[in-house]
């Protein structure tokens, strides 16, 4: 597969971005950068979800018209993507005209296929989740998410979700990797097996949304409309375009596990009903917890990402998010584990390796990549580890195993550090014997070659620091294909500089 279409959820505009949102966006960015460097054709989409009752209420609370409110807040979310180095190809907003067109076209298509009927909804609704809940899911007036629910009775259009139980189960049976991790797939399957009821897909007691094309007293239920953003960005309703044909079959939807039901049950059902293939891959990651607790505005423990980036650096935050929390599981953030992780993996292991080797070359090898002599068994072994990274990293990325991706690179960094300690190139420097000098050059060459590999593969995660290390190795080509040719001996290297300053633990105040 040479094309990849990577999406994040589109974020609600009723609050400010926190570290949890940054987490999904960084993960998607790492995938996008990885595949671009692999030579794939990539489209990476993120953006904002701007309709629905929750946003209408937030606008009202701010004393603004909804459109004015979303225009302002959406800018902050766009700015978040810039601050975290997100390389999206498109930032979509659901208030843009082409999205209205796409959402209404999907509605019309479903209607034409006999998938929509008018009825009356009465049941529990959570505005905070913008979701309907079954009575069996409500405890003490709250949804399973902890959000308050309210009783709703209104005329509504329904989508015949109940007809899609069997086709969905069959699709997931035939595509065992359509939902990852497997534990989430199992949850989705048992939810579907529990029985699907028709879904209310319009609202009429407020108007901030995309009007139902055939009955503008109703607005489309925000989820059916919002999910369509993934098609809008490919020019839907035109499905014949090159863009649609290239990217839709290769879509990877990333999201937190809170919204898997929308993506893995409702969305594929809408798509199948409209005659469009269901998503190729849905990956739901876990929760980022703050010192063991779920982050939420009401608990007042939301982590503000921008301060963290200011204090410690962007690559540090990106690396921590990808490395510390096994991607797909829940994981905790605390300042202590954060500092420990970046000092140990970035400053000590990677930073020191690069700094030690490059400074040594600068001082003792004419600031040039040395010409290697014959390789020993140990040299060959380390070089082979670096050149075999390619296959294992590719497999990890194909499974969105982002934490394993980092671990695999850092295992080679540890091997390289052990190799330096064992080979002790500095002790050879003192020898007058030309053979020792030649051996020293070979060791430095091997190390530089390994550093070039790990820095090249680390680019998706820590783009700035990896880029600086590649600058210090005087590398022009930085895509993965460039690693097929060996490091050129004789390259003049600039004066090296450390890329990861050590961070001190702040005194508790
Ligand atoms: N607007 C919907 C999504 C529509 S997609 C067609 C929505 N928006 S949201 O602003 O609430 O963002 C939810 C997403 O933010 C989660 O699915 C997850 O990706 C991310 N996260 C929010 N808090 C998080 C954590 N504490 N931890 C990890 N991810 C978190 O739902």
Coordinates of C-alpha atoms and ligand atoms in Angstrom, one line a residue:
X1 CA 0.0 0.0 0.0
X2 CA 1.6 3.2 -1.0
X3 CA -1.0 5.7 0.2
X4 CA -2.1 6.5 3.7
X5 CA -5.0 8.7 4.9
X6 CA -4.6 9.5 8.6
X7 CA -7.2 11.2 10.6
X8 CA -7.7 12.5 14.2
X9 CA -11.1 13.1 15.7
X10 CA -12.2 16.6 15.0
X11 CA -12.2 18.3 18.4
X12 CA -15.1 20.0 20.1
X13 CA -14.7 23.7 20.6
X14 CA -16.3 24.0 24.0
X15 CA -13.0 23.9 25.8
X16 CA -9.3 24.5 25.4
X17 CA -6.9 21.9 24.1
X18 CA -5.3 19.8 26.8
X19 CA -2.6 17.2 26.8
X20 CA -5.2 14.5 26.0
X21 CA -6.0 16.1 22.6
X22 CA -2.3 16.8 22.0
X23 CA -1.7 13.1 22.5
X24 CA -4.0 12.0 19.7
X25 CA -2.7 14.7 17.3
X26 CA 0.9 13.9 18.0
X27 CA 0.3 10.2 17.4
X28 CA -1.3 10.9 14.1
X29 CA 1.5 13.3 13.2
X30 CA 4.1 10.6 14.0
X31 CA 2.3 8.2 11.6
X32 CA 2.0 10.8 8.9
X33 CA 5.7 11.8 9.1
X34 CA 6.8 8.2 9.2
X35 CA 4.9 7.3 6.0
X36 CA 6.0 10.4 4.2
X37 CA 9.6 9.5 5.0
X38 CA 8.8 6.0 3.7
X39 CA 7.9 7.4 0.3
X40 CA 4.1 6.9 0.7
X41 CA 1.5 9.3 -0.5
X42 CA 0.1 10.7 2.7
X43 CA -2.9 12.8 3.6
X44 CA -3.2 13.8 7.3
X45 CA -6.4 15.4 8.4
X46 CA -7.3 17.1 11.7
X47 CA -9.7 19.9 12.6
X48 CA -12.6 21.0 14.7
X49 CA -16.2 19.9 15.3
X50 CA -18.2 23.0 15.5
X51 CA -21.9 22.2 15.7
X52 CA -24.3 20.7 18.2
X53 CA -26.0 21.6 21.4
X54 CA -22.9 21.6 23.5
X55 CA -21.2 24.2 21.3
X56 CA -24.4 26.3 21.1
X57 CA -24.5 26.3 24.9
X58 CA -20.8 27.3 25.1
X59 CA -21.4 30.2 22.7
X60 CA -24.3 31.3 24.7
X61 CA -22.3 31.2 27.9
X62 CA -19.7 33.3 26.2
X63 CA -22.4 35.8 25.1
X64 CA -21.6 35.3 21.4
X65 CA -23.3 34.1 18.3
X66 CA -22.3 30.5 17.6
X67 CA -20.5 31.4 14.3
X68 CA -18.5 34.2 15.9
X69 CA -17.7 31.9 18.8
X70 CA -16.4 29.0 16.7
X71 CA -14.5 31.3 14.4
X72 CA -12.5 32.5 17.4
X73 CA -12.1 29.2 19.3
X74 CA -11.2 27.2 16.2
X75 CA -8.1 29.5 15.8
X76 CA -6.8 28.4 19.2
X77 CA -7.1 24.8 18.1
X78 CA -5.3 25.4 14.9
X79 CA -2.6 27.2 16.9
X80 CA -2.3 24.1 19.1
X81 CA -1.5 22.0 16.0
X82 CA 1.3 24.5 15.1
X83 CA 2.7 24.5 18.6
X84 CA 3.0 20.8 18.7
X85 CA 4.6 20.5 15.3
X86 CA 1.6 18.8 13.7
X87 CA 2.2 18.4 10.0
X88 CA -1.5 18.0 8.9
X89 CA -2.2 18.5 5.2
X90 CA -5.6 19.9 6.0
X91 CA -7.3 21.4 9.0
X92 CA -11.1 21.0 8.5
X93 CA -13.9 22.9 10.2
X94 CA -17.4 21.6 10.1
X95 CA -18.8 25.0 9.5
X96 CA -17.1 25.3 6.1
X97 CA -19.5 25.2 3.1
X98 CA -18.1 22.1 1.5
X99 CA -18.8 20.2 4.7
X100 CA -22.4 21.2 4.7
X101 CA -22.6 19.9 1.1
X102 CA -20.9 16.6 1.9
X103 CA -23.0 16.0 5.1
X104 CA -26.3 16.8 3.3
X105 CA -25.2 14.6 0.3
X106 CA -24.7 11.7 2.6
X107 CA -28.1 12.2 4.2
X108 CA -29.7 12.3 0.8
X109 CA -28.0 9.2 -0.3
X110 CA -29.1 7.4 2.8
X111 CA -32.6 8.6 2.3
X112 CA -32.6 7.5 -1.3
X113 CA -31.5 4.1 -0.2
X114 CA -34.5 3.9 2.2
X115 CA -32.3 4.0 5.3
X116 CA -34.0 7.0 7.0
X117 CA -37.5 7.3 8.4
X118 CA -39.3 9.8 10.5
X119 CA -40.5 8.9 14.1
X120 CA -40.3 10.2 17.6
X121 CA -37.5 9.8 20.0
X122 CA -37.9 9.6 23.7
X123 CA -35.0 8.6 25.9
X124 CA -31.9 9.7 27.6
X125 CA -29.4 12.2 26.0
X126 CA -26.2 13.6 27.2
X127 CA -25.3 17.0 25.9
X128 CA -21.8 16.7 27.1
X129 CA -21.2 13.5 25.2
X130 CA -23.7 14.4 22.4
X131 CA -24.8 10.8 22.7
X132 CA -28.0 8.9 23.3
X133 CA -28.0 6.2 26.0
X134 CA -30.1 3.2 26.7
X135 CA -32.0 3.1 30.0
X136 CA -29.9 0.1 31.0
X137 CA -26.8 2.3 30.7
X138 CA -27.9 4.9 33.2
X139 CA -26.9 4.8 36.9
X140 CA -27.9 7.6 39.3
X141 CA -28.8 9.9 36.5
X142 CA -25.4 9.5 34.8
X143 CA -24.1 7.9 31.6
X144 CA -21.3 5.4 31.8
X145 CA -18.9 8.3 31.0
X146 CA -20.1 10.0 34.1
X147 CA -21.9 12.7 32.2
X148 CA -25.3 13.9 33.2
X149 CA -28.2 12.8 31.0
X150 CA -31.6 14.5 30.3
X151 CA -34.9 13.0 29.2
X152 CA -35.6 13.9 25.6
X153 CA -38.8 13.7 23.7
X154 CA -38.9 15.0 20.2
X155 CA -39.8 14.3 16.6
X156 CA -36.8 12.8 15.0
X157 CA -35.4 11.1 11.9
X158 CA -34.0 7.6 12.4
X159 CA -31.3 5.7 10.7
X160 CA -32.0 1.9 10.3
X161 CA -29.0 0.9 12.3
X162 CA -30.7 -2.4 13.3
X163 CA -30.4 -3.6 9.7
X164 CA -26.6 -3.4 9.9
X165 CA -25.9 -5.8 12.8
X166 CA -25.2 -8.8 10.6
X167 CA -23.2 -6.9 7.9
X168 CA -21.1 -5.3 10.5
X169 CA -20.3 -8.6 12.2
X170 CA -19.5 -10.1 8.9
X171 CA -17.2 -7.3 8.0
X172 CA -15.3 -7.5 11.2
X173 CA -15.1 -11.3 10.9
X174 CA -13.6 -10.9 7.4
X175 CA -11.3 -8.0 8.4
X176 CA -9.9 -9.1 11.8
X177 CA -7.5 -6.1 11.9
X178 CA -10.0 -3.4 11.0
X179 CA -10.2 -2.4 14.7
X180 CA -7.1 -2.4 16.8
X181 CA -6.1 -3.1 19.6
X182 CA -7.8 -6.5 19.5
X183 CA -9.3 -5.9 23.0
X184 CA -11.3 -3.0 21.5
X185 CA -12.4 -5.1 18.6
X186 CA -13.8 -7.6 21.0
X187 CA -15.7 -4.9 22.9
X188 CA -17.2 -3.6 19.7
X189 CA -18.2 -7.0 18.5
X190 CA -19.9 -7.8 21.8
X191 CA -21.7 -4.5 21.7
X192 CA -23.0 -5.2 18.2
X193 CA -24.0 -8.8 19.2
X194 CA -26.0 -7.2 22.1
X195 CA -28.3 -5.9 19.4
X196 CA -28.5 -2.6 17.6
X197 CA -31.5 -0.3 17.7
X198 CA -32.3 2.3 15.1
X199 CA -30.5 5.6 15.8
X200 CA -32.0 9.0 16.1
X201 CA -30.1 11.2 13.6
X202 CA -31.8 14.6 13.8
X203 CA -32.6 17.2 16.5
X204 CA -35.2 19.8 16.4
X205 CA -35.1 21.6 19.7
X206 CA -32.1 23.8 18.7
X207 CA -30.8 24.9 15.4
X208 CA -27.0 25.1 15.5
X209 CA -26.2 22.4 13.0
X210 CA -26.4 21.3 9.4
X211 CA -30.1 21.4 8.3
X212 CA -31.7 18.2 7.2
X213 CA -31.9 18.8 3.4
X214 CA -35.5 17.7 3.1
X215 CA -36.8 19.1 6.4
X216 CA -34.9 22.2 7.6
X217 CA -36.8 22.4 10.9
X218 CA -34.3 19.6 11.9
X219 CA -30.6 19.7 12.1
X220 CA -28.5 16.6 11.6
X221 CA -27.4 14.8 14.7
X222 CA -23.9 16.2 15.3
X223 CA -22.2 12.7 15.1
X224 CA -23.5 11.7 11.7
X225 CA -22.6 15.1 10.5
X226 CA -19.2 15.2 12.1
X227 CA -18.1 11.8 11.0
X228 CA -18.7 12.9 7.4
X229 CA -15.7 15.3 7.8
X230 CA -13.5 12.4 6.8
X231 CA -15.3 12.2 3.5
X232 CA -15.6 16.0 3.0
X233 CA -11.8 16.3 3.1
X234 CA -11.7 14.0 0.1
X235 CA -14.2 16.0 -1.9
X236 CA -17.3 13.9 -1.2
X237 CA -19.9 13.5 -2.8
X238 CA -17.5 13.1 -5.7
X239 CA -16.1 9.6 -5.1
X240 CA -14.6 9.3 -8.6
X241 CA -11.8 11.7 -8.0
X242 CA -8.2 10.5 -7.9
X243 CA -8.0 11.8 -4.3
X244 CA -11.0 9.9 -3.1
X245 CA -9.9 6.7 -4.9
X246 CA -6.3 7.0 -3.6
X247 CA -7.0 7.8 0.0
X248 CA -10.4 6.4 1.1
X249 CA -9.3 2.7 0.8
X250 CA -6.3 3.5 3.0
X251 CA -7.8 5.4 5.8
X252 CA -6.6 5.0 9.4
X253 CA -8.9 6.7 11.9
X254 CA -7.1 7.4 15.2
X255 CA -9.1 8.3 18.3
X256 CA -9.4 7.8 22.0
X257 CA -11.4 4.8 23.3
X258 CA -14.2 7.0 24.4
X259 CA -15.5 7.4 20.9
X260 CA -14.9 4.0 19.4
X261 CA -18.6 3.2 19.3
X262 CA -19.3 6.1 17.0
X263 CA -16.4 5.2 14.7
X264 CA -16.6 1.4 14.7
X265 CA -20.4 0.9 14.8
X266 CA -22.3 3.9 13.5
X267 CA -19.8 5.2 11.0
X268 CA -19.2 1.9 9.1
X269 CA -23.0 1.3 9.1
X270 CA -23.7 4.7 7.6
X271 CA -20.9 4.1 5.0
X272 CA -22.1 0.6 4.1
X273 CA -25.7 1.9 3.8
X274 CA -24.5 4.6 1.5
X275 CA -22.5 2.1 -0.6
X276 CA -19.1 3.3 0.6
X277 CA -16.5 0.9 1.9
X278 CA -16.1 0.9 5.7
X279 CA -12.8 2.2 7.1
X280 CA -9.7 0.2 6.5
X281 CA -8.4 0.7 10.1
X282 CA -9.8 2.1 13.3
X283 CA -7.3 2.5 16.1
X284 CA -8.5 3.5 19.6
X285 CA -5.8 4.5 22.0
X286 CA -6.2 4.6 25.8
X287 CA -6.6 7.5 28.2
X288 CA -3.8 9.7 29.3
X289 CA -4.3 10.0 33.0
X290 CA -2.8 12.7 35.3
X291 CA -1.1 11.0 38.2
X292 CA -3.5 8.1 37.8
X293 CA -6.7 10.0 37.4
X294 CA -8.7 10.8 34.2
X295 CA -8.1 14.3 33.1
X296 CA -11.2 16.4 33.1
X297 CA -12.2 20.0 33.4
X298 CA -14.5 19.2 36.3
X299 CA -11.8 17.5 38.3
X300 CA -9.5 20.5 37.7
X301 CA -6.6 18.3 36.8
X302 CA -6.3 19.0 33.1
X303 CA -2.7 19.2 31.9
X304 CA -2.0 22.3 30.0
X305 CA 0.4 21.3 27.1
X306 CA 1.8 24.7 26.2
X307 CA 3.5 25.3 29.5
X308 CA 5.0 21.9 29.5
X309 CA 6.4 22.5 26.0
X310 CA 7.8 25.9 27.1
X311 CA 9.4 24.4 30.1
X312 CA 10.9 21.3 28.7
X313 CA 10.8 21.4 24.9
X314 CA 8.5 20.1 22.2
X315 CA 10.5 17.0 21.2
X316 CA 10.7 16.0 24.9
X317 CA 6.9 16.2 25.2
X318 CA 6.3 14.3 22.0
X319 CA 8.8 11.6 22.9
X320 CA 7.3 11.1 26.3
X321 CA 3.8 10.8 25.0
X322 CA 4.8 8.2 22.5
X323 CA 7.2 6.3 24.6
X324 CA 5.8 6.2 28.1
X325 CA 2.2 5.2 27.5
X326 CA 1.9 1.9 25.6
X327 CA -0.1 3.0 22.6
X328 CA -3.5 1.5 23.0
X329 CA -3.5 1.3 26.8
X330 CA -4.1 3.9 29.5
X331 CA -1.1 5.5 30.9
X332 CA -0.3 8.2 33.4
X333 CA 1.5 11.5 33.2
X334 CA 3.4 12.8 36.1
X335 CA 6.1 15.5 36.0
X336 CA 8.5 13.1 37.8
X337 CA 8.2 10.2 35.4
X338 CA 8.3 12.8 32.5
X339 CA 11.6 14.2 33.7
X340 CA 13.1 10.8 34.5
X341 CA 12.1 9.5 31.0
X342 CA 13.5 12.5 29.1
X343 CA 16.8 12.6 31.1
X344 CA 17.4 8.9 30.7
X345 CA 16.4 8.2 27.1
X346 CA 17.0 11.6 25.4
X347 CA 19.8 13.3 27.4
X348 CA 21.7 10.2 28.5
X349 CA 21.2 7.6 26.0
X350 CA 20.7 9.3 22.7
X351 CA 22.1 12.8 23.3
X352 CA 25.2 11.6 25.0
X353 CA 25.9 9.0 22.3
X354 CA 25.7 11.5 19.5
X355 CA 27.6 14.2 21.5
X356 CA 30.4 11.8 22.6
X357 CA 30.9 10.4 19.1
X358 CA 30.6 13.6 17.2
X359 CA 32.8 15.6 19.5
X360 CA 35.4 12.9 19.4
X361 CA 35.4 13.0 15.6
X362 CA 35.6 16.8 15.7
X363 CA 38.7 16.8 18.0
X364 CA 40.5 13.7 16.9
X365 CA 39.5 12.7 13.4
X366 CA 39.8 16.0 11.5
X367 CA 36.1 16.7 11.8
X368 CA 35.4 14.3 9.0
X369 CA 33.5 11.0 8.8
X370 CA 36.5 8.6 9.0
X371 CA 37.2 6.0 6.3
X372 CA 36.6 2.6 7.8
X373 CA 39.0 -0.3 7.6
X374 CA 37.9 -3.9 7.8
X375 CA 34.9 -4.5 10.0
X376 CA 35.1 -6.9 12.9
X377 CA 32.3 -9.3 13.8
X378 CA 31.1 -6.8 16.5
X379 CA 31.1 -3.9 14.0
X380 CA 29.1 -6.0 11.6
X381 CA 26.7 -7.0 14.3
X382 CA 25.9 -3.5 15.3
X383 CA 25.6 -2.3 11.7
X384 CA 23.2 -5.1 11.0
X385 CA 21.0 -4.1 13.9
X386 CA 20.8 -0.6 12.5
X387 CA 20.1 -1.7 9.0
X388 CA 17.4 -4.2 10.1
X389 CA 15.5 -1.6 11.9
X390 CA 13.7 -1.0 8.7
X391 CA 11.6 -4.1 8.8
X392 CA 10.7 -4.1 12.5
X393 CA 9.8 -0.4 12.4
X394 CA 7.6 -0.9 9.4
X395 CA 5.7 -3.7 11.1
X396 CA 5.2 -1.6 14.2
X397 CA 3.9 1.3 12.2
X398 CA 1.6 -0.9 10.2
X399 CA 0.1 -2.0 13.6
X400 CA 0.2 1.6 15.0
X401 CA 2.5 0.2 17.7
X402 CA 4.0 3.6 18.4
X403 CA 5.5 2.8 21.7
X404 CA 7.2 -0.3 20.3
X405 CA 8.5 1.9 17.5
X406 CA 10.3 4.0 20.0
X407 CA 11.5 1.1 22.1
X408 CA 13.0 -0.6 19.0
X409 CA 15.0 2.5 18.0
X410 CA 16.2 3.0 21.6
X411 CA 17.3 -0.7 21.9
X412 CA 19.8 0.0 19.1
X413 CA 20.9 3.2 20.9
X414 CA 21.6 1.1 24.0
X415 CA 23.5 -1.4 21.9
X416 CA 25.6 1.5 20.4
X417 CA 26.3 2.8 23.9
X418 CA 27.5 -0.6 25.0
X419 CA 29.6 -0.8 21.9
X420 CA 31.3 2.5 22.6
X421 CA 32.0 1.5 26.2
X422 CA 33.4 -1.8 25.1
X423 CA 35.5 -0.5 22.2
X424 CA 36.9 2.5 24.0
X425 CA 37.9 4.5 21.0
X426 CA 39.5 7.2 23.2
X427 CA 42.1 4.6 24.5
X428 CA 43.2 4.0 20.9
X429 CA 43.8 7.7 20.3
X430 CA 46.8 7.6 22.6
X431 CA 48.5 4.8 20.6
X432 CA 51.2 5.7 18.1
X433 CA 50.5 2.5 16.1
X434 CA 48.8 3.4 12.8
X435 CA 46.8 0.2 13.0
X436 CA 45.2 1.5 16.2
X437 CA 44.5 4.8 14.5
X438 CA 42.8 3.0 11.6
X439 CA 40.8 0.9 14.1
X440 CA 39.7 4.1 15.9
X441 CA 38.5 5.4 12.6
X442 CA 36.5 2.3 11.9
X443 CA 34.8 2.4 15.3
X444 CA 33.9 6.0 14.8
X445 CA 32.5 5.3 11.3
X446 CA 30.4 2.4 12.6
X447 CA 29.0 4.7 15.4
X448 CA 28.3 7.5 13.0
X449 CA 26.5 5.2 10.7
X450 CA 24.4 3.8 13.5
X451 CA 23.6 7.4 14.7
X452 CA 22.6 8.3 11.2
X453 CA 20.1 5.4 11.2
X454 CA 18.6 6.0 14.5
X455 CA 18.3 9.8 14.0
X456 CA 16.6 9.2 10.6
X457 CA 14.1 6.8 12.1
X458 CA 13.5 9.0 15.1
X459 CA 12.5 12.0 12.9
X460 CA 8.7 11.3 13.1
X461 CA 8.8 11.4 16.9
X462 CA 11.4 14.1 17.6
X463 CA 11.7 16.0 14.3
X464 CA 13.7 18.9 15.6
X465 CA 16.3 17.1 17.6
X466 CA 16.7 14.3 15.0
X467 CA 17.1 16.9 12.3
X468 CA 19.8 18.7 14.3
X469 CA 21.7 15.4 14.7
X470 CA 21.4 14.8 11.0
X471 CA 22.7 18.3 10.4
X472 CA 25.7 17.5 12.5
X473 CA 26.3 14.4 10.4
X474 CA 26.1 16.7 7.3
X475 CA 23.2 14.6 5.8
X476 CA 21.2 16.1 3.0
X477 CA 18.8 13.2 2.2
X478 CA 16.8 12.2 5.2
X479 CA 14.1 9.9 3.9
X480 CA 14.3 6.2 4.7
X481 CA 15.5 5.3 1.2
X482 CA 18.6 7.4 1.8
X483 CA 19.7 4.7 4.3
X484 CA 20.1 2.2 1.5
X485 CA 23.5 3.8 0.6
X486 CA 26.2 3.6 3.2
X487 CA 27.4 6.7 5.0
X488 CA 29.9 8.6 2.9
X489 CA 33.4 8.6 4.4
X490 CA 35.3 12.0 4.3
X491 CA 32.2 14.2 4.8
X492 CA 33.1 17.4 6.6
X493 CA 31.2 17.6 9.8
X494 CA 30.2 20.9 11.6
X495 CA 31.0 21.5 15.2
X496 CA 28.6 19.4 17.2
X497 CA 26.3 20.7 19.9
X498 CA 24.3 18.9 22.5
X499 CA 20.6 18.6 21.5
X500 CA 19.0 17.5 24.8
X501 CA 19.8 19.6 27.8
X502 CA 19.6 17.8 31.1
X503 CA 16.4 18.8 33.1
X504 CA 16.6 19.3 36.8
X505 CA 13.6 18.1 38.9
X506 CA 11.9 21.3 40.2
X507 CA 11.9 21.8 43.9
X508 CA 8.4 21.2 45.3
X509 CA 7.1 24.7 46.3
Ligands
LIG1 N1 -16.0 15.9 18.4 C1 -15.8 14.6 18.9 C2 -15.1 13.8 17.8 C3 -15.8 13.7 16.5 S1 -14.8 12.8 15.4 C4 -15.8 12.7 14.0 C5 -15.1 14.6 20.2 N2 -14.3 15.6 20.4 S2 -13.4 15.8 21.7 O1 -12.9 17.2 21.7 O2 -14.1 15.5 22.9 O3 -12.1 15.0 21.6 C6 -12.1 13.7 21.9 C7 -10.8 13.1 21.6 O4 -9.7 13.8 22.3 C8 -10.7 11.7 22.2 O5 -11.3 10.7 21.4 C9 -9.2 11.5 22.3 O6 -8.7 11.2 21.0 C10 -8.7 12.8 22.7 N3 -8.7 12.9 24.2 C11 -9.4 13.8 25.0 N4 -9.0 13.5 26.3 C12 -8.1 12.6 26.4 C13 -7.3 11.9 27.3 N5 -7.4 12.3 28.6 N6 -6.4 11.0 27.0 C14 -6.3 10.6 25.7 N7 -7.0 11.1 24.7 C15 -7.9 12.1 25.0 O7 -15.2 13.6 20.9

